[in-house]
Amino acid sequence: MGRAGFVAGNWKMHGSLVRNQELLDAVVSGTRSLQNVSCVVCVPYPYIAQTQSVLEGSHVLWGGQNVSQYHHGAYTGEVSADMLADLGCQYVIVGHSERRTLFGEGNQVVAEKFRAAQECSITPILCVGETLAQRESDETEQVIAMQLDAVIDLAGIEALGQSVIAYEPVWAIGTGKTATPQQAQDVHKFIRSRIAVHSGGIAENIQILYGGSVKADNARELFTMPDIDGGLIGGASLIAVEFISICLAAQN
Ligand code: 13P
């Protein structure tokens, strides 16, 4: 045991220069006493430079919400991992369900993005999770196994060990419907068991976050489950007091 806590905010497509400044300042000062928890904000591309200038030298780290699978070239509108690294990003979310469902990213592309991030020394936060229909037809484990296997097949198990995994049941994202701590725990345990087939050590050490309607008032209950190491936070990461309190709840 002894995995450190990890809380990442996914701002999604929200923010403005004025609001970001207030939010980032509040998060830095409100999490100053945090021990043994990484605190990360994943912000929209245009605000990464602002985020870097506010957070540089603080304990709060930053990252992107998506990345191209390509490193450079004629890919209009894309942003490469090299560019994120240039702006001090240490993390990037890959395979978020909104990317998978709204923008057609399949397991293979997600795996390529994962690899591109690591090639630039950026730690991917790999999102996995099932839809409501998949859960109701008992396919949760099969879907998540395929999402994990695509990355293991392309990048290898050692590479997976250098990432953070986020379990985000699609039916719990932005709906106010949180998975119960036990439902989340069961899937987190399954993810570790699937990784343990390749490496027991990696399965034990990898940080696995829960995401989907995490708020200040349900975070602690989720984070006390043995296989839940923290959270990937959407809506509540835009409200400083909520996000700070979620970060504090991830302290062991
Ligand atoms: P909510 O916390 O708004 O449900 O979003 C979760 C999420 O998608 C984080 O990546």
GROMACS .gro file of C-alpha atoms and ligand atoms in nm:
model
  262
    1MET     CA    1   0.000   0.000   0.000
    2GLY     CA    2   0.110   0.353   0.052
    3ARG     CA    3   0.008   0.499  -0.282
    4ALA     CA    4  -0.001   0.878  -0.271
    5GLY     CA    5  -0.324   1.062  -0.340
    6PHE     CA    6  -0.392   1.236  -0.670
    7VAL     CA    7  -0.661   1.486  -0.763
    8ALA     CA    8  -0.688   1.638  -1.109
    9GLY     CA    9  -0.935   1.902  -1.218
   10ASN     CA   10  -1.068   1.873  -1.571
   11TRP     CA   11  -1.199   2.217  -1.652
   12LYS     CA   12  -1.338   2.096  -1.986
   13MET     CA   13  -1.440   2.391  -2.209
   14HIS     CA   14  -1.479   2.645  -1.930
   15GLY     CA   15  -1.286   2.949  -1.815
   16SER     CA   16  -1.177   3.301  -1.900
   17LEU     CA   17  -0.859   3.492  -1.822
   18VAL     CA   18  -1.024   3.671  -1.530
   19ARG     CA   19  -1.197   3.367  -1.380
   20ASN     CA   20  -0.892   3.143  -1.422
   21GLN     CA   21  -0.671   3.384  -1.234
   22GLU     CA   22  -0.908   3.388  -0.936
   23LEU     CA   23  -0.957   3.013  -0.939
   24LEU     CA   24  -0.587   2.931  -0.969
   25ASP     CA   25  -0.488   3.176  -0.696
   26ALA     CA   26  -0.751   3.029  -0.464
   27VAL     CA   27  -0.647   2.669  -0.540
   28VAL     CA   28  -0.280   2.745  -0.474
   29SER     CA   29  -0.345   2.909  -0.141
   30GLY     CA   30  -0.615   2.662  -0.032
   31THR     CA   31  -0.403   2.352  -0.095
   32ARG     CA   32  -0.079   2.479   0.056
   33SER     CA   33  -0.099   2.238   0.350
   34LEU     CA   34  -0.162   1.933   0.128
   35GLN     CA   35   0.058   1.637   0.212
   36ASN     CA   36   0.116   1.336  -0.003
   37VAL     CA   37  -0.139   1.436  -0.269
   38SER     CA   38  -0.062   1.558  -0.621
   39CYS     CA   39  -0.288   1.842  -0.724
   40VAL     CA   40  -0.322   1.902  -1.099
   41VAL     CA   41  -0.541   2.123  -1.318
   42CYS     CA   42  -0.607   2.030  -1.681
   43VAL     CA   43  -0.709   2.346  -1.860
   44PRO     CA   44  -0.818   2.443  -2.214
   45TYR     CA   45  -0.524   2.491  -2.455
   46PRO     CA   46  -0.546   2.871  -2.484
   47TYR     CA   47  -0.510   2.905  -2.107
   48ILE     CA   48  -0.209   2.679  -2.057
   49ALA     CA   49   0.036   2.970  -2.082
   50GLN     CA   50  -0.161   3.170  -1.826
   51THR     CA   51  -0.181   2.865  -1.600
   52GLN     CA   52   0.192   2.810  -1.629
   53SER     CA   53   0.267   3.170  -1.534
   54VAL     CA   54   0.037   3.154  -1.230
   55LEU     CA   55   0.139   2.808  -1.108
   56GLU     CA   56   0.511   2.794  -1.189
   57GLY     CA   57   0.703   2.742  -0.867
   58SER     CA   58   0.391   2.638  -0.672
   59HIS     CA   59   0.296   2.284  -0.566
   60VAL     CA   60   0.003   2.275  -0.813
   61LEU     CA   61   0.082   2.114  -1.149
   62TRP     CA   62  -0.096   2.158  -1.481
   63GLY     CA   63  -0.175   1.971  -1.796
   64GLY     CA   64  -0.384   1.948  -2.113
   65GLN     CA   65  -0.715   1.776  -2.175
   66ASN     CA   66  -0.622   1.614  -2.504
   67VAL     CA   67  -0.318   1.575  -2.729
   68SER     CA   68  -0.248   1.484  -3.087
   69GLN     CA   69  -0.109   1.143  -3.165
   70TYR     CA   70   0.130   1.319  -3.407
   71HIS     CA   71   0.437   1.517  -3.309
   72HIS     CA   72   0.436   1.781  -3.585
   73GLY     CA   73   0.320   1.839  -3.938
   74ALA     CA   74   0.019   1.941  -4.141
   75TYR     CA   75  -0.251   1.861  -3.884
   76THR     CA   76  -0.460   2.177  -3.871
   77GLY     CA   77  -0.611   2.245  -3.532
   78GLU     CA   78  -0.409   1.981  -3.347
   79VAL     CA   79  -0.176   2.035  -3.051
   80SER     CA   80   0.124   1.808  -2.998
   81ALA     CA   81   0.271   1.668  -2.679
   82ASP     CA   82   0.593   1.856  -2.763
   83MET     CA   83   0.395   2.182  -2.743
   84LEU     CA   84   0.234   2.084  -2.411
   85ALA     CA   85   0.578   2.000  -2.274
   86ASP     CA   86   0.705   2.335  -2.397
   87LEU     CA   87   0.444   2.501  -2.173
   88GLY     CA   88   0.542   2.299  -1.869
   89CYS     CA   89   0.257   2.048  -1.877
   90GLN     CA   90   0.342   1.738  -1.679
   91TYR     CA   91   0.010   1.563  -1.742
   92VAL     CA   92  -0.245   1.519  -2.017
   93ILE     CA   93  -0.583   1.351  -2.015
   94VAL     CA   94  -0.621   1.091  -2.290
   95GLY     CA   95  -0.929   0.892  -2.385
   96HIS     CA   96  -1.181   1.100  -2.193
   97SER     CA   97  -1.528   0.964  -2.270
   98GLU     CA   98  -1.626   1.298  -2.425
   99ARG     CA   99  -1.338   1.257  -2.671
  100ARG     CA  100  -1.437   0.896  -2.736
  101THR     CA  101  -1.809   0.957  -2.786
  102LEU     CA  102  -1.832   1.311  -2.925
  103PHE     CA  103  -1.512   1.314  -3.131
  104GLY     CA  104  -1.489   0.952  -3.238
  105GLU     CA  105  -1.164   0.856  -3.067
  106GLY     CA  106  -1.130   0.479  -3.059
  107ASN     CA  107  -0.903   0.265  -2.845
  108GLN     CA  108  -0.625   0.263  -3.103
  109VAL     CA  109  -0.606   0.641  -3.134
  110VAL     CA  110  -0.620   0.678  -2.758
  111ALA     CA  111  -0.326   0.440  -2.728
  112GLU     CA  112  -0.132   0.642  -2.986
  113LYS     CA  113  -0.201   0.963  -2.794
  114PHE     CA  114  -0.088   0.792  -2.475
  115ARG     CA  115   0.238   0.696  -2.641
  116ALA     CA  116   0.291   1.041  -2.795
  117ALA     CA  117   0.253   1.202  -2.451
  118GLN     CA  118   0.507   0.971  -2.293
  119GLU     CA  119   0.751   1.029  -2.577
  120CYS     CA  120   0.756   1.392  -2.456
  121SER     CA  121   0.785   1.293  -2.087
  122ILE     CA  122   0.425   1.389  -2.016
  123THR     CA  123   0.232   1.154  -1.789
  124PRO     CA  124  -0.095   1.044  -1.947
  125ILE     CA  125  -0.409   1.030  -1.735
  126LEU     CA  126  -0.581   0.745  -1.918
  127CYS     CA  127  -0.959   0.748  -1.889
  128VAL     CA  128  -1.158   0.427  -1.909
  129GLY     CA  129  -1.522   0.358  -1.839
  130GLU     CA  130  -1.846   0.205  -1.958
  131THR     CA  131  -2.174   0.358  -2.076
  132LEU     CA  132  -2.501   0.290  -1.900
  133ALA     CA  133  -2.608   0.048  -2.175
  134GLN     CA  134  -2.281  -0.143  -2.138
  135ARG     CA  135  -2.321  -0.162  -1.759
  136GLU     CA  136  -2.678  -0.279  -1.790
  137SER     CA  137  -2.578  -0.553  -2.032
  138ASP     CA  138  -2.300  -0.662  -1.798
  139GLU     CA  139  -2.018  -0.557  -2.028
  140THR     CA  140  -1.836  -0.321  -1.790
  141GLU     CA  141  -1.532  -0.542  -1.737
  142GLN     CA  142  -1.506  -0.641  -2.101
  143VAL     CA  143  -1.517  -0.277  -2.219
  144ILE     CA  144  -1.257  -0.163  -1.968
  145ALA     CA  145  -1.033  -0.460  -2.044
  146MET     CA  146  -1.035  -0.363  -2.413
  147GLN     CA  147  -0.958   0.001  -2.330
  148LEU     CA  148  -0.661  -0.103  -2.114
  149ASP     CA  149  -0.538  -0.375  -2.348
  150ALA     CA  150  -0.516  -0.133  -2.643
  151VAL     CA  151  -0.264   0.075  -2.448
  152ILE     CA  152  -0.073  -0.225  -2.315
  153ASP     CA  153  -0.053  -0.375  -2.665
  154LEU     CA  154   0.083  -0.056  -2.821
  155ALA     CA  155   0.294   0.096  -2.544
  156GLY     CA  156   0.367  -0.201  -2.315
  157ILE     CA  157   0.295  -0.273  -1.951
  158GLU     CA  158   0.597  -0.077  -1.825
  159ALA     CA  159   0.461   0.230  -2.005
  160LEU     CA  160   0.120   0.179  -1.850
  161GLY     CA  161   0.297   0.174  -1.515
  162GLN     CA  162   0.419   0.528  -1.586
  163SER     CA  163   0.066   0.664  -1.614
  164VAL     CA  164  -0.234   0.745  -1.401
  165ILE     CA  165  -0.564   0.569  -1.475
  166ALA     CA  166  -0.903   0.733  -1.427
  167TYR     CA  167  -1.213   0.519  -1.408
  168GLU     CA  168  -1.502   0.735  -1.524
  169PRO     CA  169  -1.834   0.557  -1.574
  170VAL     CA  170  -1.992   0.754  -1.858
  171TRP     CA  171  -2.333   0.746  -1.688
  172ALA     CA  172  -2.191   0.931  -1.386
  173ILE     CA  173  -2.024   1.217  -1.574
  174GLY     CA  174  -2.196   1.552  -1.530
  175THR     CA  175  -2.520   1.377  -1.433
  176GLY     CA  176  -2.505   1.418  -1.057
  177LYS     CA  177  -2.525   1.036  -1.041
  178THR     CA  178  -2.210   0.919  -0.865
  179ALA     CA  179  -2.116   0.554  -0.869
  180THR     CA  180  -2.150   0.423  -0.515
  181PRO     CA  181  -1.815   0.380  -0.342
  182GLN     CA  182  -1.863   0.003  -0.370
  183GLN     CA  183  -1.947   0.016  -0.743
  184ALA     CA  184  -1.636   0.224  -0.806
  185GLN     CA  185  -1.422   0.007  -0.581
  186ASP     CA  186  -1.530  -0.308  -0.767
  187VAL     CA  187  -1.417  -0.165  -1.100
  188HIS     CA  188  -1.092  -0.024  -0.958
  189LYS     CA  189  -1.017  -0.368  -0.818
  190PHE     CA  190  -1.090  -0.524  -1.154
  191ILE     CA  191  -0.851  -0.277  -1.323
  192ARG     CA  192  -0.574  -0.373  -1.080
  193SER     CA  193  -0.641  -0.742  -1.136
  194ARG     CA  194  -0.625  -0.696  -1.512
  195ILE     CA  195  -0.289  -0.517  -1.480
  196ALA     CA  196  -0.164  -0.778  -1.232
  197VAL     CA  197  -0.182  -1.040  -1.508
  198HIS     CA  198   0.121  -0.858  -1.654
  199SER     CA  199   0.287  -0.721  -1.341
  200GLY     CA  200   0.185  -0.745  -0.978
  201GLY     CA  201   0.415  -0.459  -0.884
  202ILE     CA  202   0.266  -0.220  -1.138
  203ALA     CA  203  -0.088  -0.320  -1.038
  204GLU     CA  204  -0.009  -0.242  -0.676
  205ASN     CA  205   0.164   0.092  -0.740
  206ILE     CA  206  -0.039   0.254  -1.017
  207GLN     CA  207  -0.268   0.536  -0.907
  208ILE     CA  208  -0.630   0.484  -1.010
  209LEU     CA  209  -0.867   0.780  -0.986
  210TYR     CA  210  -1.244   0.781  -0.984
  211GLY     CA  211  -1.429   1.043  -1.190
  212GLY     CA  212  -1.797   1.120  -1.230
  213SER     CA  213  -1.990   1.371  -1.018
  214VAL     CA  214  -1.729   1.384  -0.741
  215LYS     CA  215  -1.809   1.671  -0.505
  216ALA     CA  216  -1.679   1.792  -0.171
  217ASP     CA  217  -1.951   1.600   0.010
  218ASN     CA  218  -1.894   1.257  -0.146
  219ALA     CA  219  -1.516   1.263  -0.209
  220ARG     CA  220  -1.401   1.131   0.127
  221GLU     CA  221  -1.630   0.831   0.115
  222LEU     CA  222  -1.503   0.739  -0.232
  223PHE     CA  223  -1.136   0.798  -0.151
  224THR     CA  224  -1.141   0.574   0.157
  225MET     CA  225  -1.205   0.270  -0.064
  226PRO     CA  226  -0.887   0.064  -0.083
  227ASP     CA  227  -0.832   0.083  -0.459
  228ILE     CA  228  -0.939   0.446  -0.513
  229ASP     CA  229  -0.643   0.683  -0.493
  230GLY     CA  230  -0.810   1.012  -0.578
  231GLY     CA  231  -1.032   1.174  -0.837
  232LEU     CA  232  -1.066   1.332  -1.179
  233ILE     CA  233  -1.300   1.620  -1.116
  234GLY     CA  234  -1.514   1.801  -1.371
  235GLY     CA  235  -1.775   2.054  -1.257
  236ALA     CA  236  -1.652   2.077  -0.899
  237SER     CA  237  -1.300   2.170  -1.016
  238LEU     CA  238  -1.437   2.507  -1.132
  239ILE     CA  239  -1.540   2.603  -0.779
  240ALA     CA  240  -1.237   2.673  -0.563
  241VAL     CA  241  -1.381   2.570  -0.226
  242GLU     CA  242  -1.516   2.245  -0.372
  243PHE     CA  243  -1.193   2.153  -0.546
  244ILE     CA  244  -0.977   2.239  -0.245
  245SER     CA  245  -1.191   2.031  -0.017
  246ILE     CA  246  -1.174   1.735  -0.261
  247CYS     CA  247  -0.793   1.765  -0.265
  248LEU     CA  248  -0.784   1.763   0.114
  249ALA     CA  249  -1.010   1.456   0.120
  250ALA     CA  250  -0.746   1.264  -0.078
  251GLN     CA  251  -0.490   1.285   0.200
  252ASN     CA  252  -0.435   0.942   0.356
  25313P     P1  253  -1.809   1.575  -1.350
  25313P     O1  254  -1.725   1.577  -1.224
  25313P     O2  255  -1.859   1.709  -1.389
  25313P     O3  256  -1.914   1.469  -1.343
  25313P     O4  257  -1.709   1.533  -1.468
  25313P     C1  258  -1.628   1.422  -1.452
  25313P     C2  259  -1.529   1.419  -1.561
  25313P     O5  260  -1.563   1.395  -1.675
  25313P     C3  261  -1.390   1.450  -1.530
  25313P     O6  262  -1.306   1.420  -1.636
   0.00000   0.00000   0.00000
